[in-house]
Amino acid sequence: MLSYSAGRRDPPHRSRLLALAAMAVLVAVLGYTALSHAALRANAAVLASITTTTPAQAFLAPSRLPLKFAVAHVTPRKTQDTRSTCWAFATIAILEHSYRQQGIANGWLTPHEYLSLSEQAYGASVLRLCTSRKDKPQCYKTAVDNTTEGGYIEELSLLRTNPSVFPDALCPYMPAPGSNTTCPSLHNATITVRNPLAFALHRMTEYFGHTDMKMALHSALAPSSLAAITHYLPCIGHRTSDSRCDVRSNECVLCPPGYPTVCCLTIEGKSDTNMDGEFTSHYGMEAEGGHAMLLVGYNDEYTTKDGYTGGYILKNSWWDGVARPLGPPSAHGSHSIRYFLQEISEFEERFNCPNSANPANWYQCQGRVGVIHADADAGVIRAPINASLVAFDECLSEDTRRDAASSFSPLHLSCTNDALCKANATYFVRNSTAVGDGFQTFCFFEYVRDGNSSDVCLPAMLPTDLAHAFAPIEAEAYVNNPDVCGFYFYPYAKQRAGAALGWEVSADDLDVTWAPQSYAANAHKFPTLDYTLVRQSTKVQKAAPVLGPIPVYVARDEL
C-alpha cells in the first residue's frame, strides 16, 4: 500500500462521503445487560419521551435550499497520520457529532462541550469482530487482510455484533503502523461491562447526486474520491532550450487542450489537493483509491484557487503542515468552516488557520529593482547584491517585519534543501509568478549576515515542492488552531469529472441514537456504570478568536 498525502492511501474502492445527522433523529429503546431492571425502565422511559417530542426532519425541496449551509456543533479534527484509518476516523466523527448534538439538545452537554471517542479502540474492536466466525462474512478488507489499514464505514451497520465504542481516554490513537489491535484495556471485562456508552444505529441511507446530498444535510451530515494528479509545464520561453522539450524526447508529452504549445513536461503522482485544503478537478486524473471524510456543509458560491465554483465542506483527518520524511505529497493546509462559508475575510482567517507552510502565505517584500525575471528558468540563478545596499533592503526594514507579523505571514525562511538554497542564509520572498499548470517561480532575497547576499530565483516548482525546500523560522511557524481548522473543500466539478471516469462519490447518512446512560450528566441514574473515562474524555471546544477586520500596525505613520 503506497503513501498518499498526510497518511497512507486507503485501498481502491468506492469513495465514501460519510453523512452525519444534523437535525432531529429517530429514537429507539436500548437495553444493556450491565443495567439493573430499574435503570432499564428509567432509560426506556426517557427514550420514549424523546421519541414523542422529536419527529423526523423532512427534506427541503431543492428550490428552497440555501446557497450555503453548515451544520452546528462539529467536533474538532483529529489526524490519522501515517495509517490508512480514515474509515475509522470518519465513523467516529459521525458518532461524536451525534453524541454532542443530542447531548446539547437534551441539556446533558453545554454548547461548547464534546466527547472525544477512541478511534484506536473502535478499529481494534472492528478487527476483532471481523475476524470472528460470526461477523467475518459481513466485513470487507478488514477480515481478509486482518488489518485496520483500509476499512469501510459500512462495517458499522453490517456487523451483527455492535463494535465497542469507548471514550478516547481508554485507548488514545497510536499513529505507528502495526498498531492495529493495540488496546489492552479493551480486554478488561470490568471496563467493557461498565462502559456507559450505548447507541443504536437504526439505518444507513446512501446518496449520490449533490442535490440529494445537500437536501440530506438539512435533515442529517458526510467523503470523496482521491486522485493522482499529473501537472503540465508547457515548453515555452527559456524551456524551449531544455533537451526534455525536444519533440523526440520521451519526456515531451502532448499538452492538454488550451495550452499555447504542443509539448509539455509533466510531474506525476501529486496530491489532488492544494495547500489551501481545496480538492481539484484536473486534466489527466487517475483514481488512486478512496478516502472517507465527513460532510459538514456546502457553499454554491465559493470559488477555489483553481477556479471551481461550488462544492462540499468536509472535515478531514489529515494533519496540517509539512512532513519532510514523507516528501512533497504530505504538504497540507486546511481552513475553518466559516472561511469556506465566506463568513470571514482572508485576513480574519489568518488568526486561526494561518497555514504558514503554504508558500502562498509567505510575506512578499518585493524590494529592490533588478530582481531576476521570473521566466529565466534555467535552474537556480543568483544575482549578487552590492554590499552597501543590503542593510537598506526593504525586506530587512522594521515596517516590513511589523506588516508581516500583523498578518501572520512568515517573513524569515530557512533552507531545508541544500540543492536549492544555502543553510547559512535567511530567505525573504521577493515575488512569485504563476507558470504553467499550478507551478510557481519564486524569487528570494538570500541574506547572509557576514557574507555575500544575493537575489535568487528558483526554477518553476509546485507549491508542495517549494514547501519542502524552505520553512518559516520557528518563531514564525504559526500553528493552525486545532479546534477550528481541519476542513477541506470538494468542488461539485470534481464529483462530476470523477463520475465521468467511473469513480463514485456518495454520502452515507447514519441514523444514530444515543441512550441517556451515555452522558455523565445522567450518572446518578445509572450507579452500576463507570463514568470516569467519559469525564476524562469530555472536552471544551474553544471559541475561535478573530481580530480585525484589517491589520493593526504599531507605530505606523500612515495609520
Coordinates of C-alpha atoms in Angstrom, one line a residue:
M1 CA 0.0 0.0 0.0
L2 CA 1.5 3.3 -1.1
S3 CA 1.8 6.5 0.8
Y4 CA -0.7 9.3 -0.1
S5 CA -0.7 12.8 1.2
A6 CA -0.9 13.1 5.0
G7 CA -1.4 9.4 5.5
R8 CA -1.3 6.2 3.7
R9 CA -3.8 5.8 0.9
D10 CA -6.9 3.7 1.6
P11 CA -7.4 0.8 -0.8
P12 CA -9.1 1.3 -4.2
H13 CA -12.7 1.1 -3.6
R14 CA -15.8 3.2 -3.9
S15 CA -15.2 6.6 -2.3
R16 CA -17.4 7.5 0.6
L17 CA -18.8 10.8 1.7
L18 CA -19.9 9.9 5.3
A19 CA -23.1 11.5 6.2
L20 CA -23.8 12.8 9.8
A21 CA -27.1 13.5 11.3
A22 CA -27.6 17.3 11.6
M23 CA -31.2 17.7 12.7
A24 CA -33.7 15.6 14.7
V25 CA -33.1 11.8 14.7
L26 CA -35.3 8.9 15.3
V27 CA -35.1 7.2 18.7
A28 CA -35.3 3.6 19.8
V29 CA -35.2 2.0 23.3
L30 CA -31.9 0.3 24.1
G31 CA -31.3 -2.4 26.6
Y32 CA -28.0 -3.4 28.1
T33 CA -27.0 -6.2 30.4
A34 CA -24.9 -4.1 32.7
L35 CA -28.0 -2.1 33.8
S36 CA -30.3 -3.1 36.6
H37 CA -34.0 -3.6 35.7
A38 CA -34.9 -0.3 37.4
A39 CA -32.3 1.5 35.3
L40 CA -33.5 -0.1 32.2
R41 CA -37.1 1.0 32.9
A42 CA -35.8 4.6 33.6
N43 CA -33.8 4.6 30.4
A44 CA -36.7 3.4 28.3
A45 CA -39.0 6.0 29.8
V46 CA -36.6 8.8 28.8
L47 CA -36.1 7.4 25.3
A48 CA -39.9 7.1 24.9
S49 CA -40.3 10.7 25.9
I50 CA -37.7 11.9 23.4
T51 CA -39.4 9.8 20.7
T52 CA -42.7 11.6 21.2
T53 CA -41.2 15.1 21.1
T54 CA -38.6 14.7 18.3
P55 CA -40.2 14.0 14.9
A56 CA -38.1 13.1 11.9
Q57 CA -37.0 16.1 9.9
A58 CA -38.4 16.4 6.4
F59 CA -36.2 17.2 3.4
L60 CA -36.3 20.7 2.0
A61 CA -37.3 21.0 -1.7
P62 CA -34.3 21.7 -3.9
S63 CA -35.7 25.1 -4.8
R64 CA -35.7 26.1 -1.1
L65 CA -32.2 25.0 -0.3
P66 CA -30.0 28.0 0.7
L67 CA -26.9 28.8 -1.3
K68 CA -24.7 27.8 1.6
F69 CA -25.1 25.8 4.8
A70 CA -23.2 24.1 7.5
V71 CA -24.2 22.0 10.5
A72 CA -23.6 23.2 14.0
H73 CA -21.5 21.6 16.8
V74 CA -18.9 19.9 14.6
T75 CA -16.2 18.4 16.8
P76 CA -12.5 19.2 16.3
R77 CA -10.5 17.4 13.7
K78 CA -8.2 14.5 14.7
T79 CA -5.5 13.1 12.4
Q80 CA -4.9 9.6 11.2
D81 CA -1.2 10.3 10.5
T82 CA 0.6 7.5 8.6
R83 CA -2.1 4.8 8.9
S84 CA -4.9 4.2 6.4
T85 CA -7.6 4.5 9.1
C86 CA -9.7 7.3 7.5
W87 CA -12.7 5.0 7.7
A88 CA -12.4 4.7 11.5
F89 CA -11.9 8.5 11.9
A90 CA -15.0 9.2 9.7
T91 CA -17.1 6.7 11.6
I92 CA -16.0 8.0 15.0
A93 CA -16.6 11.6 13.7
I94 CA -20.3 10.9 13.0
L95 CA -20.7 9.2 16.4
E96 CA -19.0 12.1 18.2
H97 CA -21.2 14.6 16.4
S98 CA -24.5 12.8 17.0
Y99 CA -23.5 12.3 20.7
R100 CA -22.8 16.0 21.0
Q101 CA -25.8 17.1 19.1
Q102 CA -28.2 15.0 21.2
G103 CA -26.4 15.9 24.4
I104 CA -26.8 19.6 23.8
A105 CA -30.4 19.2 22.7
N106 CA -31.3 17.4 25.9
G107 CA -29.3 19.6 28.2
W108 CA -26.8 16.8 29.0
L109 CA -23.8 18.8 27.5
T110 CA -23.1 22.5 27.3
P111 CA -22.9 24.0 23.8
H112 CA -19.0 24.0 23.9
E113 CA -18.6 20.5 25.4
Y114 CA -18.0 17.4 23.3
L115 CA -16.9 13.8 24.0
S116 CA -13.7 12.6 22.2
L117 CA -14.2 8.9 21.3
S118 CA -11.4 6.4 20.6
E119 CA -10.6 5.6 17.0
Q120 CA -8.0 3.1 18.3
A121 CA -10.5 1.1 20.3
Y122 CA -13.0 1.2 17.5
G123 CA -10.5 -0.1 14.9
A124 CA -9.3 -2.8 17.3
S125 CA -12.9 -3.8 18.1
V126 CA -13.9 -4.0 14.4
L127 CA -10.9 -6.0 13.6
R128 CA -11.7 -8.5 16.4
L129 CA -15.3 -8.8 15.2
C130 CA -14.3 -9.1 11.5
T131 CA -12.0 -12.0 12.2
S132 CA -14.6 -13.9 14.2
R133 CA -16.7 -16.7 12.6
K134 CA -19.9 -14.8 13.3
D135 CA -19.1 -11.5 11.6
K136 CA -16.3 -12.3 9.1
P137 CA -18.8 -12.7 6.2
Q138 CA -20.1 -9.1 6.8
C139 CA -16.7 -7.5 6.5
Y140 CA -14.5 -6.3 3.7
K141 CA -10.7 -5.9 3.6
T142 CA -10.6 -5.8 7.4
A143 CA -11.4 -9.5 7.6
V144 CA -9.4 -10.6 4.5
D145 CA -6.1 -8.9 5.5
N146 CA -6.5 -9.0 9.3
T147 CA -5.7 -5.3 9.5
T148 CA -7.2 -1.9 10.1
E149 CA -5.1 -0.4 7.3
G150 CA -8.1 0.3 5.0
G151 CA -11.6 -0.5 6.0
Y152 CA -15.2 0.6 5.3
I153 CA -17.7 2.8 7.0
E154 CA -20.4 0.3 6.2
E155 CA -18.9 -2.2 8.6
L156 CA -20.6 -0.3 11.4
S157 CA -24.0 -1.2 10.0
L158 CA -23.2 -4.7 8.7
L159 CA -21.7 -6.2 11.8
R160 CA -24.1 -8.4 13.7
T161 CA -22.4 -7.5 16.9
N162 CA -22.1 -3.8 17.7
P163 CA -18.4 -2.8 17.8
S164 CA -17.2 -1.3 21.0
V165 CA -17.2 2.5 21.3
F166 CA -15.2 3.9 24.2
P167 CA -14.0 7.3 25.3
D168 CA -10.6 8.4 23.9
A169 CA -9.0 8.1 27.4
L170 CA -9.3 4.3 27.2
C171 CA -7.0 4.0 24.2
P172 CA -5.6 7.1 22.6
Y173 CA -4.8 6.8 18.9
M174 CA -1.4 5.2 18.0
P175 CA -0.1 6.6 14.8
A176 CA 2.7 4.0 14.3
P177 CA 2.0 1.2 11.7
G178 CA 1.4 -2.2 13.2
S179 CA -0.9 -0.8 16.0
N180 CA -4.0 -2.4 14.6
T181 CA -5.0 -4.4 17.6
T182 CA -3.3 -2.5 20.4
C183 CA -5.8 -1.5 23.1
P184 CA -5.0 -3.6 26.2
S185 CA -8.0 -2.2 28.2
L186 CA -10.4 -3.4 25.6
H187 CA -10.0 -6.9 27.0
N188 CA -10.7 -5.8 30.6
A189 CA -14.2 -7.3 31.3
T190 CA -14.9 -4.9 34.1
I191 CA -14.2 -1.8 31.9
T192 CA -16.3 -3.1 29.0
V193 CA -19.2 -4.2 31.1
R194 CA -19.3 -0.9 33.0
N195 CA -18.8 1.2 29.9
P196 CA -21.8 3.6 29.8
L197 CA -21.6 4.4 26.1
A198 CA -24.5 2.9 24.2
F199 CA -26.1 3.8 20.9
A200 CA -28.5 2.3 18.3
L201 CA -27.9 2.5 14.6
H202 CA -31.4 2.5 13.0
R203 CA -30.5 2.7 9.4
M204 CA -27.9 3.8 6.8
T205 CA -29.1 5.7 3.7
E206 CA -26.9 6.4 0.7
Y207 CA -27.0 9.5 -1.5
F208 CA -25.2 10.1 -4.8
G209 CA -26.2 13.4 -6.5
H210 CA -25.0 16.7 -5.0
T211 CA -28.6 18.0 -4.7
D212 CA -29.7 14.9 -2.7
M213 CA -26.6 15.2 -0.5
K214 CA -27.4 18.9 0.2
M215 CA -31.1 18.0 1.0
A216 CA -30.0 15.2 3.3
L217 CA -27.6 17.6 5.1
H218 CA -30.6 19.7 6.2
S219 CA -32.1 16.7 8.0
A220 CA -29.0 14.8 8.6
L221 CA -24.5 15.4 7.9
A222 CA -20.8 13.2 5.1
P223 CA -16.1 11.8 1.5
S224 CA -14.5 11.8 -1.6
S225 CA -12.5 10.1 -4.2
L226 CA -8.8 10.6 -4.2
A227 CA -6.9 11.0 -7.4
A228 CA -3.3 11.1 -8.6
I229 CA -2.7 14.4 -10.5
T230 CA -0.4 15.0 -13.4
H231 CA 0.7 18.6 -13.7
Y232 CA 1.8 20.1 -17.1
L233 CA 4.6 22.6 -17.6
P234 CA 4.5 24.0 -21.2
C235 CA 7.7 24.1 -23.2
I236 CA 7.7 27.8 -23.9
G237 CA 10.2 30.7 -23.3
H238 CA 13.5 29.6 -21.8
R239 CA 12.3 26.0 -21.5
T240 CA 12.4 25.6 -25.3
S241 CA 16.1 25.1 -25.0
D242 CA 15.6 22.3 -22.4
S243 CA 16.5 18.9 -24.0
R244 CA 13.5 17.4 -22.4
C245 CA 11.3 19.7 -24.6
D246 CA 12.6 18.3 -27.8
V247 CA 9.7 16.6 -29.6
R248 CA 11.8 13.5 -30.0
S249 CA 12.3 13.3 -26.2
N250 CA 10.4 10.6 -24.2
E251 CA 9.7 13.4 -21.6
C252 CA 7.9 15.6 -24.1
V253 CA 4.1 14.8 -23.9
L254 CA 1.1 16.3 -25.6
C255 CA -0.2 19.3 -23.7
P256 CA -3.8 19.4 -22.6
P257 CA -6.3 21.4 -24.6
G258 CA -5.9 25.2 -24.3
Y259 CA -2.2 25.3 -23.9
P260 CA -0.2 27.6 -26.2
T261 CA 2.2 24.8 -27.3
V262 CA 2.1 21.1 -28.2
C263 CA 5.0 19.8 -26.0
C264 CA 4.7 19.8 -22.2
L265 CA 6.8 18.4 -19.3
T266 CA 4.9 16.5 -16.6
I267 CA 5.2 15.9 -12.9
E268 CA 3.1 12.9 -11.9
G269 CA 1.7 11.4 -8.7
K270 CA 1.0 14.7 -6.9
S271 CA -1.9 15.2 -4.5
D272 CA -5.3 16.2 -5.8
T273 CA -5.5 18.9 -3.1
N274 CA -3.7 22.3 -2.9
M275 CA -2.2 23.7 0.2
D276 CA -5.4 25.7 0.9
G277 CA -7.4 22.5 1.6
E278 CA -9.1 22.5 -1.7
F279 CA -9.6 19.5 -3.9
T280 CA -9.0 20.0 -7.6
S281 CA -10.6 18.5 -10.7
H282 CA -7.8 18.1 -13.2
Y283 CA -7.0 17.0 -16.8
G284 CA -5.3 13.6 -16.6
M285 CA -6.6 12.5 -13.2
E286 CA -6.2 8.8 -12.3
A287 CA -8.0 7.1 -9.5
E288 CA -5.7 6.0 -6.6
G289 CA -8.1 4.7 -4.0
G290 CA -10.7 6.0 -1.7
H291 CA -10.8 8.3 1.3
A292 CA -13.5 8.9 3.9
M293 CA -14.3 12.3 5.3
L294 CA -17.2 14.0 7.0
L295 CA -19.6 16.2 5.0
V296 CA -20.4 19.2 7.3
G297 CA -21.7 21.8 4.8
Y298 CA -21.6 23.2 1.3
N299 CA -21.3 26.6 -0.5
D300 CA -22.6 27.0 -4.0
E301 CA -20.8 30.3 -4.4
Y302 CA -17.3 29.6 -3.0
T303 CA -14.6 29.6 -5.8
T304 CA -11.4 27.7 -5.3
K305 CA -8.0 28.9 -6.1
D306 CA -8.2 26.7 -9.2
G307 CA -11.4 28.4 -10.4
Y308 CA -14.1 25.8 -9.4
T309 CA -17.3 27.3 -8.0
G310 CA -19.5 25.4 -5.6
G311 CA -18.8 22.4 -3.5
Y312 CA -18.9 20.5 -0.2
I313 CA -17.2 21.4 3.0
L314 CA -15.5 18.4 4.5
K315 CA -14.0 17.6 7.9
N316 CA -10.8 15.7 7.0
S317 CA -8.3 13.6 9.1
W318 CA -5.1 14.8 7.6
W319 CA -2.5 16.9 9.5
D320 CA -1.6 20.5 8.6
G321 CA 1.9 21.4 7.5
V322 CA 4.8 19.5 6.1
A323 CA 6.1 16.0 6.9
R324 CA 9.6 16.2 5.4
P325 CA 10.4 12.4 5.6
L326 CA 7.3 11.6 3.6
G327 CA 8.0 14.0 0.7
P328 CA 6.0 16.8 -1.1
P329 CA 2.7 15.0 -1.2
S330 CA 2.5 15.2 2.5
A331 CA 2.3 19.1 2.5
H332 CA -1.2 20.1 3.5
G333 CA -3.2 23.1 4.7
S334 CA -6.8 23.5 5.8
H335 CA -9.4 26.1 6.8
S336 CA -12.3 26.8 9.1
I337 CA -16.0 26.1 8.3
R338 CA -16.6 29.9 8.5
Y339 CA -13.9 30.5 5.9
F340 CA -15.5 28.2 3.3
L341 CA -18.9 29.7 4.1
Q342 CA -17.4 33.1 3.2
E343 CA -18.4 34.5 6.6
I344 CA -15.0 35.9 7.4
S345 CA -12.2 37.5 5.3
E346 CA -8.9 36.1 4.2
F347 CA -7.2 38.2 6.8
E348 CA -9.5 37.2 9.7
E349 CA -8.9 33.5 8.8
R350 CA -5.2 34.0 9.4
F351 CA -5.8 34.4 13.1
N352 CA -6.9 30.7 13.3
C353 CA -5.7 28.9 10.2
P354 CA -2.5 30.7 9.1
N355 CA -1.3 27.7 7.1
S356 CA 2.3 29.0 7.5
A357 CA 3.8 26.1 5.5
N358 CA 1.9 27.3 2.3
P359 CA 4.3 29.3 0.1
A360 CA 1.3 31.4 -1.0
N361 CA 1.1 32.8 2.6
W362 CA 4.8 33.8 2.9
Y363 CA 5.2 37.5 3.0
Q364 CA 6.4 39.1 -0.2
C365 CA 8.5 42.1 0.4
Q366 CA 9.2 42.9 -3.3
G367 CA 12.1 45.3 -2.5
R368 CA 14.9 46.1 -4.9
V369 CA 14.8 46.9 -8.5
G370 CA 16.6 44.3 -10.6
V371 CA 15.1 41.1 -9.3
I372 CA 15.8 38.4 -11.8
H373 CA 13.0 37.9 -14.3
A374 CA 10.6 35.1 -13.5
D375 CA 11.0 33.5 -16.9
A376 CA 14.7 32.9 -16.5
D377 CA 14.1 29.2 -15.9
A378 CA 17.5 27.7 -16.3
G379 CA 18.0 26.4 -12.7
V380 CA 18.9 28.3 -9.6
I381 CA 20.0 31.8 -10.6
R382 CA 21.9 34.2 -8.3
A383 CA 22.4 37.9 -8.8
P384 CA 24.8 39.3 -6.1
I385 CA 23.7 42.5 -4.3
N386 CA 26.1 45.4 -3.7
A387 CA 27.1 45.0 0.0
S388 CA 26.5 48.8 0.6
L389 CA 22.8 48.3 -0.3
V390 CA 22.0 45.2 1.7
A391 CA 21.4 47.0 5.0
F392 CA 18.8 49.3 3.4
D393 CA 16.9 46.4 1.7
E394 CA 13.1 46.7 2.3
C395 CA 12.9 43.1 3.4
L396 CA 15.0 44.0 6.4
S397 CA 13.0 47.0 7.5
E398 CA 11.1 47.3 10.7
D399 CA 7.9 48.3 8.9
T400 CA 8.1 45.1 6.8
R401 CA 8.6 43.0 9.9
R402 CA 5.5 44.5 11.6
D403 CA 3.5 44.2 8.5
A404 CA 4.3 40.5 8.1
A405 CA 3.7 39.8 11.8
S406 CA 0.3 41.6 11.9
S407 CA -0.9 39.4 9.1
F408 CA 0.5 36.1 10.4
S409 CA 2.6 35.8 7.3
P410 CA 6.1 34.2 7.7
L411 CA 8.8 36.6 6.6
H412 CA 12.1 34.8 7.6
L413 CA 12.6 31.5 5.9
S414 CA 15.3 28.9 6.4
C415 CA 16.7 26.4 3.9
T416 CA 15.8 22.8 4.1
N417 CA 17.1 21.6 0.7
D418 CA 20.8 22.1 0.1
A419 CA 20.4 21.6 -3.6
L420 CA 18.3 24.8 -3.9
C421 CA 19.5 27.1 -1.1
K422 CA 22.2 27.8 1.5
A423 CA 21.9 26.6 5.1
N424 CA 23.7 29.7 6.4
A425 CA 21.4 32.2 4.7
T426 CA 18.0 33.6 5.7
Y427 CA 15.5 33.9 2.8
F428 CA 12.8 36.5 2.1
V429 CA 10.3 36.1 -0.7
R430 CA 10.7 38.9 -3.3
N431 CA 7.8 37.9 -5.6
S432 CA 6.2 34.9 -7.3
T433 CA 4.9 34.3 -10.7
A434 CA 2.4 31.6 -11.9
V435 CA 3.9 29.4 -14.6
G436 CA 2.1 26.6 -16.5
D437 CA -0.2 24.3 -14.7
G438 CA 0.0 25.1 -11.0
F439 CA 3.7 25.9 -11.0
Q440 CA 5.2 28.9 -9.4
T441 CA 8.5 30.7 -9.9
F442 CA 9.7 32.2 -6.6
C443 CA 12.4 34.8 -6.3
F444 CA 14.1 35.4 -3.0
F445 CA 16.4 37.8 -1.2
E446 CA 19.2 35.5 0.0
Y447 CA 20.5 37.3 3.1
V448 CA 23.9 36.2 4.5
R449 CA 24.7 38.4 7.5
D450 CA 28.5 38.0 7.3
G451 CA 28.8 37.1 3.7
N452 CA 27.6 37.9 0.2
S453 CA 23.9 38.4 -0.2
S454 CA 22.1 37.8 -3.5
D455 CA 18.8 37.8 -5.3
V456 CA 17.8 34.2 -6.2
C457 CA 15.2 32.8 -8.5
L458 CA 14.3 29.1 -8.5
P459 CA 13.0 27.0 -11.4
A460 CA 9.3 26.7 -11.7
M461 CA 8.1 24.4 -8.9
L462 CA 4.9 23.2 -7.4
P463 CA 4.0 24.8 -4.1
T464 CA 4.3 21.4 -2.3
D465 CA 7.9 21.0 -3.6
L466 CA 8.7 24.6 -2.5
A467 CA 7.3 23.9 1.0
H468 CA 9.9 21.1 1.2
A469 CA 12.7 23.4 0.2
F470 CA 12.1 26.3 2.7
A471 CA 10.5 26.6 6.1
P472 CA 9.4 29.5 8.2
I473 CA 11.8 30.1 11.2
E474 CA 10.4 28.7 14.4
A475 CA 9.1 32.0 15.7
E476 CA 7.0 32.5 12.5
A477 CA 5.8 28.9 12.1
Y478 CA 2.3 29.8 13.1
V479 CA 0.2 26.8 14.0
N480 CA -3.4 26.2 12.9
N481 CA -5.9 26.2 15.7
P482 CA -6.9 22.5 16.1
D483 CA -10.4 23.5 17.5
V484 CA -11.2 25.4 14.3
C485 CA -9.2 24.3 11.3
G486 CA -9.1 20.9 9.5
F487 CA -11.8 21.4 6.9
Y488 CA -11.4 21.0 3.1
F489 CA -13.5 22.0 0.1
Y490 CA -14.5 19.4 -2.6
P491 CA -15.9 21.1 -5.8
Y492 CA -19.0 19.7 -7.4
A493 CA -17.0 19.8 -10.6
K494 CA -14.6 17.2 -9.3
Q495 CA -17.5 14.9 -8.4
R496 CA -18.9 15.3 -11.9
A497 CA -15.5 14.8 -13.5
G498 CA -14.9 11.7 -11.4
A499 CA -18.2 10.2 -12.3
A500 CA -17.3 10.6 -16.0
L501 CA -14.2 8.5 -15.3
G502 CA -16.2 5.8 -13.4
W503 CA -15.4 7.0 -9.9
E504 CA -18.3 7.1 -7.4
V505 CA -18.6 9.7 -4.7
S506 CA -21.5 9.1 -2.3
A507 CA -22.8 10.1 1.1
D508 CA -23.9 7.7 3.8
D509 CA -26.4 9.1 6.3
L510 CA -26.2 7.1 9.6
D511 CA -29.3 7.5 11.8
V512 CA -27.9 7.1 15.3
T513 CA -29.5 7.4 18.8
W514 CA -27.5 7.6 22.0
A515 CA -29.0 6.2 25.2
P516 CA -29.4 8.7 28.1
Q517 CA -27.0 6.4 30.1
S518 CA -24.2 7.5 27.8
Y519 CA -23.9 11.0 29.4
A520 CA -22.2 11.8 32.6
A521 CA -25.0 14.3 33.4
N522 CA -27.2 11.2 34.0
A523 CA -24.6 9.2 36.0
H524 CA -26.8 9.4 39.2
K525 CA -29.4 7.4 37.4
F526 CA -27.1 4.6 36.5
P527 CA -24.9 3.7 39.5
T528 CA -23.7 0.4 38.1
L529 CA -21.8 2.2 35.3
D530 CA -18.4 3.9 35.5
Y531 CA -18.2 7.4 34.1
T532 CA -14.5 8.0 34.8
L533 CA -13.4 7.7 31.2
V534 CA -16.3 9.7 29.9
R535 CA -15.5 12.6 32.2
Q536 CA -11.8 12.4 31.3
S537 CA -12.6 12.5 27.6
T538 CA -15.2 15.3 27.8
K539 CA -13.5 18.4 26.4
V540 CA -14.3 22.0 25.7
Q541 CA -14.0 23.4 22.2
K542 CA -12.6 26.8 22.4
A543 CA -14.2 29.7 20.6
A544 CA -12.2 31.0 17.7
P545 CA -10.7 34.4 18.3
V546 CA -11.0 36.7 15.3
L547 CA -9.2 40.1 15.3
G548 CA -9.5 42.6 12.6
P549 CA -11.1 43.1 10.1
I550 CA -7.9 44.9 9.0
P551 CA -4.3 44.5 10.2
V552 CA -3.4 46.7 13.2
Y553 CA 0.0 48.2 13.0
V554 CA 2.0 49.6 15.9
A555 CA 3.7 53.0 15.4
R556 CA 3.0 53.2 11.7
D557 CA 2.9 56.8 10.4
E558 CA 0.4 56.1 7.7
L559 CA -2.3 54.8 10.1

